[in-house]
XYZ file of C-alpha atoms in Angstrom:
656
model
C -89.427 2.750 -76.685
C -88.319 3.461 -79.895
C -86.950 0.699 -82.173
C -83.407 2.741 -82.394
C -81.508 0.858 -79.904
C -77.763 -0.185 -80.239
C -75.850 -3.500 -79.306
C -74.576 -1.928 -76.217
C -77.159 0.817 -75.387
C -76.412 3.466 -72.852
C -78.626 3.347 -69.857
C -80.306 6.587 -68.461
C -81.123 7.909 -64.833
C -83.652 10.621 -65.191
C -82.901 13.374 -62.387
C -85.434 15.932 -63.309
C -87.697 15.295 -60.336
C -84.696 15.578 -57.758
C -81.286 16.749 -58.472
C -82.269 19.041 -61.393
C -84.544 20.983 -59.609
C -82.737 20.847 -56.451
C -79.915 22.353 -58.438
C -81.720 24.874 -60.202
C -84.696 26.106 -58.051
C -83.596 25.022 -54.422
C -85.581 21.679 -54.487
C -88.801 23.504 -54.933
C -91.032 21.288 -57.331
C -94.355 20.254 -55.458
C -95.571 16.403 -55.244
C -98.663 17.408 -57.182
C -96.373 18.348 -60.133
C -94.505 15.088 -60.091
C -97.956 13.295 -59.679
C -99.257 14.793 -63.034
C -96.678 13.509 -65.077
C -95.676 10.490 -63.068
C -97.640 8.013 -65.459
C -95.940 9.325 -68.657
C -92.356 9.404 -66.887
C -92.678 5.887 -66.148
C -93.478 4.983 -69.953
C -90.070 6.468 -70.732
C -87.942 3.462 -70.669
C -85.689 5.009 -67.969
C -83.182 2.725 -66.086
C -84.297 4.690 -62.787
C -85.592 7.689 -62.024
C -84.155 9.786 -59.055
C -86.787 11.435 -57.328
C -85.879 11.254 -53.602
C -83.009 12.218 -51.241
C -80.707 14.810 -50.978
C -82.442 18.126 -49.829
C -85.864 16.700 -50.845
C -86.579 15.802 -47.347
C -85.627 18.486 -45.519
C -87.525 20.856 -48.277
C -90.534 19.343 -48.385
C -90.930 19.508 -44.491
C -89.526 22.854 -44.009
C -90.435 25.070 -46.829
C -93.458 23.040 -48.721
C -95.355 21.849 -45.778
C -95.371 18.073 -47.446
C -94.720 14.779 -46.333
C -91.592 13.166 -48.179
C -92.778 9.568 -47.201
C -96.376 10.419 -48.848
C -94.329 11.785 -52.209
C -92.486 8.168 -52.208
C -95.816 6.368 -51.507
C -97.424 8.155 -54.312
C -94.788 8.114 -57.148
C -94.045 4.535 -56.419
C -97.781 3.798 -57.218
C -97.738 6.051 -60.609
C -94.486 4.635 -61.753
C -94.322 0.691 -60.950
C -92.283 -0.059 -64.268
C -89.366 2.535 -63.379
C -87.030 1.789 -60.247
C -87.012 4.641 -57.748
C -83.629 5.902 -57.186
C -82.440 7.924 -53.948
C -79.258 9.818 -53.029
C -78.078 8.688 -49.391
C -75.400 10.420 -47.676
C -74.419 7.204 -45.863
C -74.275 7.697 -42.384
C -75.448 10.925 -42.830
C -78.884 9.555 -44.362
C -80.642 12.905 -45.497
C -79.065 15.107 -43.062
C -76.137 17.157 -42.092
C -74.496 14.855 -39.565
C -73.438 11.314 -38.947
C -76.882 9.502 -37.393
C -76.862 6.496 -34.860
C -77.161 3.059 -36.470
C -80.626 2.392 -35.134
C -81.955 5.530 -37.245
C -79.810 4.329 -40.198
C -81.077 0.944 -40.075
C -85.034 2.069 -39.694
C -84.840 4.580 -42.227
C -83.378 2.313 -45.091
C -86.266 -0.357 -43.912
C -89.043 2.244 -43.902
C -87.899 3.902 -47.085
C -87.437 0.378 -48.927
C -91.061 -0.582 -47.436
C -92.599 2.489 -49.110
C -91.000 2.044 -52.382
C -87.599 2.691 -52.798
C -85.453 0.583 -55.247
C -82.113 1.988 -55.517
C -79.642 3.297 -52.974
C -76.902 5.725 -54.231
C -74.958 5.610 -51.014
C -72.049 8.161 -50.797
C -69.625 9.726 -47.918
C -68.582 13.155 -48.087
C -65.058 12.078 -47.101
C -65.260 8.968 -49.025
C -65.048 7.144 -45.968
C -66.100 3.345 -46.674
C -66.689 2.825 -42.900
C -69.507 5.231 -43.225
C -71.477 3.139 -45.833
C -71.414 -0.272 -43.465
C -74.670 0.119 -41.578
C -76.614 1.736 -44.487
C -75.216 -1.055 -46.840
C -75.979 -4.299 -44.303
C -79.686 -2.658 -44.060
C -79.869 -2.167 -47.986
C -79.003 -5.944 -48.575
C -81.079 -6.971 -45.780
C -84.125 -5.247 -47.672
C -82.941 -6.999 -50.931
C -82.648 -3.686 -52.698
C -80.036 -2.157 -55.111
C -76.562 -0.821 -53.519
C -74.874 1.478 -55.814
C -71.420 2.442 -54.253
C -70.456 6.036 -55.198
C -67.113 7.605 -55.302
C -66.998 11.231 -54.566
C -64.569 13.121 -57.449
C -62.328 15.665 -56.599
C -59.062 17.160 -57.440
C -56.513 19.259 -55.882
C -54.370 19.973 -59.175
C -56.128 21.336 -62.130
C -56.720 17.719 -63.189
C -56.840 14.171 -61.796
C -53.711 13.621 -59.954
C -51.320 15.089 -57.405
C -50.760 12.977 -54.238
C -54.201 12.782 -52.987
C -57.063 12.489 -55.758
C -55.014 10.533 -58.511
C -56.185 7.448 -60.431
C -54.839 4.997 -57.782
C -56.851 6.680 -55.200
C -60.134 6.324 -57.226
C -59.355 2.885 -58.341
C -58.569 1.553 -54.814
C -61.771 3.223 -53.420
C -64.097 1.154 -56.161
C -62.093 -2.019 -55.427
C -63.318 -1.774 -51.698
C -66.650 -1.026 -52.712
C -66.867 -3.782 -54.882
C -65.913 -6.031 -51.989
C -68.380 -4.389 -49.860
C -70.890 -6.124 -52.053
C -71.860 -3.052 -54.638
C -74.339 -3.787 -57.305
C -73.174 -0.842 -59.410
C -70.450 1.745 -58.837
C -71.199 5.540 -59.640
C -68.777 8.584 -59.953
C -70.276 11.290 -58.564
C -68.764 14.712 -60.080
C -70.815 17.300 -58.079
C -68.918 20.572 -58.890
C -68.617 19.791 -62.787
C -64.913 19.350 -62.504
C -64.150 16.068 -64.307
C -62.607 17.208 -67.428
C -63.214 14.979 -70.673
C -60.010 12.998 -70.982
C -59.831 12.820 -67.242
C -63.246 10.886 -67.617
C -61.981 8.599 -70.420
C -58.749 7.350 -68.499
C -60.877 6.999 -65.386
C -63.730 5.039 -66.566
C -61.381 3.056 -68.812
C -59.153 2.132 -65.447
C -62.499 1.432 -63.369
C -63.432 -0.977 -66.084
C -60.449 -2.640 -66.274
C -60.017 -3.374 -62.370
C -63.637 -4.004 -61.273
C -66.683 -5.953 -62.836
C -69.693 -3.778 -62.020
C -71.664 -1.406 -64.011
C -70.513 2.090 -64.022
C -72.457 5.198 -63.583
C -71.328 8.757 -64.019
C -73.090 11.544 -62.375
C -71.633 14.985 -63.114
C -72.982 18.728 -63.457
C -73.057 21.114 -66.251
C -71.435 24.164 -63.835
C -68.112 24.601 -66.044
C -69.413 23.894 -69.152
C -67.471 20.387 -69.488
C -70.489 17.958 -68.717
C -71.522 17.025 -72.296
C -67.915 16.463 -73.612
C -66.854 14.524 -70.342
C -70.136 12.350 -70.472
C -69.346 11.663 -74.227
C -65.972 10.641 -73.783
C -66.954 8.480 -70.576
C -69.095 6.495 -72.849
C -66.241 6.321 -75.000
C -64.407 4.285 -72.379
C -67.211 2.074 -71.806
C -69.728 3.913 -69.280
C -72.892 1.750 -68.530
C -75.185 4.397 -67.112
C -75.207 8.508 -67.038
C -77.278 10.938 -65.386
C -79.411 13.473 -67.390
C -82.266 15.156 -67.125
C -85.042 16.783 -69.354
C -83.903 19.862 -71.188
C -86.291 22.386 -69.195
C -84.200 21.621 -65.858
C -81.069 20.854 -67.464
C -77.562 22.807 -67.693
C -76.154 25.585 -65.440
C -75.632 24.003 -62.093
C -77.782 20.953 -63.154
C -76.974 17.597 -65.217
C -76.560 17.305 -69.391
C -79.828 17.153 -71.278
C -81.112 13.729 -72.161
C -82.655 14.892 -75.881
C -79.263 16.108 -77.511
C -77.478 12.922 -75.999
C -80.061 10.843 -77.173
C -79.543 12.095 -80.857
C -75.997 12.123 -80.595
C -75.864 8.200 -80.129
C -78.504 7.195 -82.589
C -77.263 4.793 -85.201
C -74.308 3.979 -82.827
C -73.994 0.726 -80.710
C -74.670 2.982 -77.678
C -77.912 4.279 -78.982
C -80.641 4.248 -75.953
C -83.722 3.194 -77.487
C -85.509 5.671 -75.723
C -88.282 7.712 -77.984
C -87.262 11.483 -78.636
C -91.107 12.217 -79.454
C -92.041 11.012 -75.923
C -89.211 12.992 -74.198
C -90.346 16.186 -76.198
C -93.684 15.827 -74.417
C -92.141 15.110 -71.173
C -89.999 18.228 -71.422
C -93.319 20.414 -72.481
C -95.196 19.478 -69.185
C -91.979 20.561 -67.415
C -91.598 23.972 -69.387
C -95.339 24.844 -68.399
C -95.042 24.166 -64.907
C -91.539 25.962 -64.610
C -93.289 29.419 -63.681
C -94.071 27.744 -60.353
C -90.641 27.517 -59.056
C -89.038 29.987 -61.545
C -88.566 32.741 -58.881
C -85.840 30.369 -57.233
C -83.903 30.051 -60.474
C -80.447 31.955 -60.137
C -80.580 34.700 -62.386
C -77.719 36.433 -61.166
C -75.674 35.752 -64.314
C -76.143 36.030 -67.759
C -73.793 32.889 -68.502
C -74.721 29.484 -68.114
C -71.770 28.168 -67.319
C -69.181 29.478 -64.299
C -65.666 28.470 -65.528
C -64.356 29.840 -62.097
C -65.500 26.545 -60.445
C -62.768 25.231 -62.224
C -60.559 27.098 -59.852
C -62.321 27.024 -56.754
C -64.409 23.892 -57.246
C -67.190 25.127 -55.202
C -70.385 23.437 -56.136
C -73.229 25.645 -57.588
C -75.445 25.306 -54.871
C -72.616 26.345 -52.140
C -71.628 28.820 -54.174
C -74.901 30.685 -54.317
C -75.180 29.730 -50.283
C -71.910 31.747 -49.799
C -73.384 35.044 -51.432
C -76.802 34.372 -49.280
C -74.808 33.929 -46.281
C -72.787 37.139 -46.742
C -75.802 38.929 -47.915
C -77.592 38.057 -44.695
C -74.341 39.468 -42.529
C -74.291 42.634 -44.553
C -70.729 41.414 -45.700
C -71.052 40.607 -49.491
C -68.077 42.853 -50.418
C -65.757 40.266 -48.483
C -66.770 37.527 -50.784
C -63.113 37.736 -52.336
C -61.718 37.161 -48.973
C -64.078 33.739 -48.399
C -62.805 32.429 -51.654
C -59.248 33.404 -50.647
C -59.822 31.544 -47.217
C -61.540 28.517 -48.630
C -58.555 26.361 -50.338
C -56.346 27.415 -47.094
C -59.148 25.894 -44.978
C -59.973 22.874 -46.607
C -56.413 21.804 -46.574
C -56.358 22.387 -42.975
C -59.292 20.446 -42.537
C -57.640 17.140 -44.365
C -58.724 18.316 -48.042
C -62.353 16.868 -47.958
C -64.165 16.614 -51.370
C -66.548 19.646 -51.451
C -69.863 17.661 -51.288
C -72.564 17.923 -48.728
C -72.282 18.330 -46.152
C -68.593 18.970 -46.102
C -69.055 21.663 -48.618
C -71.351 23.550 -46.511
C -68.991 22.743 -43.640
C -66.092 24.088 -45.207
C -67.616 27.159 -46.920
C -69.890 28.207 -43.839
C -66.359 27.938 -41.789
C -64.806 30.297 -44.198
C -67.345 32.891 -43.885
C -67.025 32.757 -40.077
C -63.089 32.834 -40.373
C -63.526 35.949 -42.652
C -66.605 37.797 -40.531
C -64.902 37.002 -37.167
C -61.410 35.926 -37.396
C -59.998 32.326 -38.011
C -61.667 29.941 -35.723
C -62.955 32.340 -33.567
C -66.431 31.210 -33.709
C -66.496 27.472 -34.925
C -69.411 25.449 -35.933
C -70.340 22.358 -34.113
C -70.037 20.374 -37.586
C -66.125 21.702 -37.985
C -65.632 20.464 -34.212
C -67.367 17.034 -34.897
C -65.408 17.224 -38.374
C -62.124 17.479 -36.472
C -63.011 15.380 -33.685
C -63.613 12.475 -36.270
C -67.532 12.077 -36.275
C -67.625 12.484 -39.988
C -64.962 9.851 -40.607
C -61.211 9.989 -42.009
C -60.334 12.816 -44.267
C -58.184 11.918 -47.397
C -55.493 13.680 -45.559
C -54.483 14.541 -41.972
C -56.341 17.751 -40.160
C -53.551 20.525 -39.545
C -52.585 19.691 -35.542
C -52.773 23.199 -34.770
C -56.246 23.600 -36.206
C -57.148 20.405 -33.976
C -55.820 21.809 -30.677
C -57.381 25.397 -31.398
C -60.663 23.805 -32.535
C -61.194 20.965 -29.886
C -59.917 23.230 -26.882
C -62.837 22.962 -24.354
C -65.041 20.355 -27.061
C -67.281 18.381 -24.817
C -66.618 15.022 -26.541
C -62.486 15.091 -25.314
C -59.737 17.313 -27.164
C -58.310 14.287 -28.363
C -59.912 12.918 -32.036
C -61.195 9.508 -32.533
C -59.968 7.408 -35.365
C -62.532 4.586 -35.321
C -66.030 4.039 -37.254
C -67.952 7.359 -36.567
C -71.365 6.127 -35.457
C -69.377 3.900 -32.910
C -69.359 6.784 -30.507
C -72.671 7.972 -31.091
C -75.478 6.806 -28.747
C -78.853 5.288 -30.046
C -81.262 7.690 -30.806
C -84.782 6.134 -32.154
C -86.086 5.536 -29.014
C -85.418 8.926 -27.432
C -87.371 10.042 -30.854
C -90.359 7.776 -30.125
C -90.645 9.600 -26.705
C -90.225 12.952 -28.051
C -93.109 12.276 -30.305
C -95.398 10.565 -28.232
C -99.124 11.514 -28.937
C -98.202 13.131 -32.000
C -96.443 10.869 -34.261
C -98.648 8.328 -35.966
C -96.183 6.145 -37.927
C -92.451 5.291 -38.081
C -92.083 7.681 -40.874
C -93.451 10.539 -38.458
C -90.794 9.612 -35.920
C -87.789 9.125 -38.398
C -88.806 12.797 -39.719
C -88.469 14.063 -35.957
C -85.290 12.026 -35.630
C -83.686 13.484 -38.689
C -84.648 17.526 -37.725
C -85.940 17.791 -34.169
C -86.739 21.277 -34.488
C -88.177 21.794 -38.166
C -88.988 17.977 -38.276
C -91.363 18.768 -34.957
C -92.630 21.889 -36.580
C -94.040 19.925 -39.629
C -95.403 17.383 -37.834
C -97.450 20.085 -35.970
C -98.546 21.236 -39.300
C -99.576 18.221 -40.714
C -101.605 17.101 -37.763
C -103.446 20.618 -37.466
C -101.735 21.408 -34.158
C -100.128 24.701 -35.837
C -101.564 26.437 -38.586
C -99.553 26.388 -41.821
C -97.860 29.666 -42.864
C -99.347 31.253 -45.748
C -95.776 31.614 -47.391
C -95.541 27.497 -47.335
C -99.075 26.903 -48.833
C -99.163 25.710 -52.340
C -100.266 28.092 -55.345
C -101.783 27.254 -58.343
C -99.849 27.766 -61.708
C -102.674 30.492 -62.585
C -102.083 32.166 -59.574
C -98.105 32.497 -59.844
C -98.688 33.374 -63.621
C -101.110 36.446 -62.530
C -98.398 37.276 -59.938
C -95.725 37.246 -62.519
C -97.840 39.287 -64.544
C -98.651 41.940 -61.856
C -94.801 42.423 -61.188
C -94.039 42.861 -64.760
C -96.820 45.300 -64.905
C -95.554 47.326 -61.879
C -91.980 47.661 -63.194
C -93.621 48.828 -66.438
C -95.459 51.644 -64.426
C -91.976 52.216 -62.971
C -90.452 52.417 -66.165
C -92.894 54.661 -67.936
C -92.818 57.012 -64.704
C -96.413 56.365 -63.498
C -95.184 55.086 -60.424
C -91.931 56.899 -59.376
C -89.384 55.622 -57.348
C -87.049 58.452 -57.376
C -87.369 60.927 -54.556
C -89.414 63.926 -54.787
C -88.073 67.309 -52.970
C -90.683 68.965 -50.956
C -89.704 72.704 -50.852
C -91.751 73.411 -47.931
C -91.299 71.067 -45.689
C -87.413 70.398 -46.905
C -88.276 66.609 -46.574
C -88.288 63.938 -49.841
C -91.049 61.395 -50.648
C -90.292 57.803 -51.473
C -92.962 55.171 -52.442
C -91.954 52.120 -50.602
C -93.083 48.770 -51.213
C -94.342 46.857 -48.588
C -95.848 43.263 -48.831
C -98.364 44.034 -51.882
C -98.876 47.563 -51.319
C -96.699 50.695 -52.088
C -96.690 53.128 -49.320
C -95.556 56.819 -49.814
C -93.276 58.111 -47.071
C -91.997 61.659 -46.160
C -88.283 61.703 -44.948
C -86.748 64.793 -43.534
C -82.620 65.099 -43.454
C -81.658 66.713 -40.362
C -78.540 68.881 -39.745
C -76.541 66.090 -38.503
C -77.190 63.963 -41.631
C -79.739 61.526 -40.300
C -83.058 61.218 -41.286
C -86.750 61.208 -39.998
C -89.973 59.981 -40.931
C -92.370 63.189 -41.092
C -95.344 61.607 -42.151
C -96.902 58.259 -41.569
C -96.964 55.738 -44.171
C -99.990 55.536 -46.509
C -100.938 53.271 -49.201
C -100.749 54.526 -52.491
C -101.088 51.313 -54.592
C -102.844 47.843 -54.116
C -101.074 46.272 -57.136
C -100.061 42.570 -56.070
C -96.155 41.773 -55.972
C -94.386 38.488 -55.876
C -92.680 38.667 -52.687
C -89.469 36.659 -51.691
C -89.520 34.492 -48.702
C -87.511 36.479 -46.140
C -85.608 33.176 -45.074
C -82.381 32.146 -47.246
C -83.258 29.482 -49.261
C -81.857 26.092 -48.107
C -81.243 23.080 -50.188
C -79.770 21.286 -47.363
C -81.091 19.888 -44.069
C -80.778 21.564 -40.513
C -77.334 21.289 -38.610
C -78.072 18.950 -35.783
C -74.858 17.768 -33.680
C -75.845 15.352 -31.159
C -79.263 16.995 -30.207
C -80.872 16.588 -27.370
C -84.739 15.603 -27.957
C -87.237 18.336 -27.996
C -90.487 17.108 -26.383
C -93.731 18.096 -28.443
C -94.754 20.685 -25.659
C -91.219 22.009 -25.083
C -91.070 24.783 -27.736
C -92.495 27.916 -25.951
C -89.795 30.469 -24.622
C -89.304 30.636 -20.898
C -89.917 34.433 -21.043
C -91.840 36.211 -23.984
C -89.984 38.604 -25.991
C -92.598 41.415 -24.995
C -91.247 40.712 -21.213
C -87.602 41.034 -21.751
C -86.977 44.680 -20.796
C -89.737 43.975 -17.540
C -87.268 43.865 -14.602
C -84.137 43.290 -16.711
C -82.577 46.447 -17.414
C -78.828 46.203 -16.977
C -78.782 42.609 -18.298
C -76.385 41.788 -20.846
C -78.136 40.635 -23.887
C -76.867 37.628 -26.083
C -77.568 38.712 -29.716
C -77.883 36.250 -32.969
C -74.693 36.783 -34.816
C -76.441 36.458 -37.976
C -79.734 35.428 -39.438
C -80.872 31.625 -38.376
C -82.879 29.509 -36.748
C -83.032 29.051 -32.617
C -82.562 25.210 -32.265
C -82.347 24.870 -28.304
C -81.483 26.661 -25.052
C -78.794 24.632 -23.002
C -79.566 26.669 -19.798
C -82.972 27.599 -17.825
C -84.157 30.960 -16.650
C -82.676 31.246 -13.156
C -79.324 29.144 -13.860
C -75.894 30.691 -13.035
C -73.574 30.771 -16.011
C -69.937 31.746 -16.176
C -68.302 33.475 -18.718
C -68.071 31.218 -21.937
C -70.504 28.919 -20.885
C -72.707 27.740 -23.744
C -76.070 29.414 -23.405
C -77.944 28.171 -26.760
C -77.408 26.874 -30.043
C -78.333 28.392 -33.508
C -78.377 27.417 -36.849
C -77.013 30.018 -38.603
C -75.398 30.062 -42.506
C -76.496 26.224 -42.560
C -74.616 25.185 -39.589
C -75.152 24.780 -35.857
C -73.350 27.291 -33.482
C -73.091 27.477 -29.792
C -73.657 30.892 -28.339
C -71.801 31.572 -25.061
C -72.455 33.796 -22.063
C -70.157 37.097 -22.531
C -70.208 37.511 -18.459
C -70.788 35.579 -15.356
C -74.338 35.946 -14.156
C -77.622 34.524 -13.720
C -79.847 33.641 -16.712
C -82.630 36.455 -16.836
C -84.622 35.671 -19.768
C -84.457 33.030 -22.623
C -86.442 35.004 -25.495
C -86.951 33.009 -28.658
C -88.646 29.576 -29.023
C -86.941 26.750 -30.606
C -87.833 26.452 -34.278
C -88.110 30.395 -34.602
C -86.542 32.360 -37.413
C -84.562 35.298 -35.882
C -82.582 38.220 -37.707
C -79.350 39.633 -36.987
C -78.729 41.153 -33.590
C -82.452 40.090 -32.222
C -81.697 39.347 -28.772
C -81.639 35.624 -27.850
C -81.113 35.864 -23.926
C -80.299 37.918 -21.052
C -77.580 37.409 -18.598
C -77.756 39.565 -15.434
């Protein structure tokens, strides 16, 4: 700690090991990179360090092959001086739906036992009823409850008939009465304007007696100005991160803020020299996750967010989703659909999970017709399982979306979790013989498909895929250099990618990269304009090239809506893919409408189904979608194992 500390010092929460790399690099920082620097981070003097929650739980198990509980244990041991903080989505926990109360209570208890200190609790629709169970569990475990208001607007600035000053102050008073230890304003899209921030923080200081914290993103370019005005209004704590992972869609950098406040009453007392050493480390390891940085734009800010209000992660997901559906040219239609859809669905703040719920449904509406294909999460939202939206949901949309809904066609108005059955005991039974502790059971309860797959990796029942395994910094740097070398060869003409005409055969020769090799392929143009390969591919280079994961980057948990338990043995297809054509000629296929993960089947081979009956559930574009039978008939084949990644148009089932 430096001696330069003000009479009323601003406190700092560092987000480098959670939201910063989640926002910029799809949460791909591994535990080992945190472990190496954690003792030095502990000496910085942060009010708290956000290291867990949000997307970290899902990404560690799905993409990194790491146990999130082990990460928490390690960091707690290495950072005893600094309170560890997590982002908890209220009744959603770290998932995409509201979980039953028994899961919420056990999750808070276990995370508390493993070292969590500060729980930043928010709800996507700002429904305080979705706080109740988590808050009671936090208080029972004698931990810090930070209540959170999700900031949103319907106008260019704070105001209008929804997200006005009175709305935010009234929510703050409710949270104070619930026993909050502090209050956070969560500006997930970076749309809180500087003078609005001043007015909001000033009003909150006048109306409640709680330490106030601000979380914002640099997306629009206003974050540093917004933070400064909030400090002037009396802000107590602010979220920042170390400069290598700051700005863009992340948080403001700590270093310039520290210098800005020097010699003022708000001087933080943090040591700039120490912070610079920390930044040097994170700069050094950046190549390990740099492949996940969004470099599609030169600009570090996106002023368009001030219009569409879409958080950075949501915008990248929309682009990824449309690419997967071969419909990127329809992005403009999706942006036009979003505000209309959001209004129809009750004007929820666009934050996880409602940002993904609204965003994905906008894509579905554009691709398949308005509400012709509806995700399970939209049905649950309209039914009331996410809580009360800021404005009423359009009655016509309600009628259409809930037609034939298994829970009922009339929305519920009570606390959402009151309509959910206990889940923990089913999770225990489903993981019997595999789970070694309550952490394993909770991992399954949160993500029945991908969580189960992770547990099999963890205990050696399935091999960890090569793309999941960690690489060393040296390996990654070598791959980057190899890629640069390949590009240099292409530019120099040593490895031409342009077609070469073969005058003798009328074909053209292409160099095609597959995996880590370059193949030479001859393609002959036929009279009807089609092409055919005239020679077998042969490798012409073994130059190593970094390959992107063919699956979409996900920073959010797998969508699950009222999941049925999947036993540890029940993950093989009823009929192997290789047998789908054997004796099933003339059967009607059910294709994947888009890339995704098969979650579960609702039928068995040999079962009679009617047209419109649900056959299976697929997680596509981060949402759960039910696929129905297009005809009356009998289930002839279920082709894909639950948990398997599928491409668009892959045959998932056959109806004969």
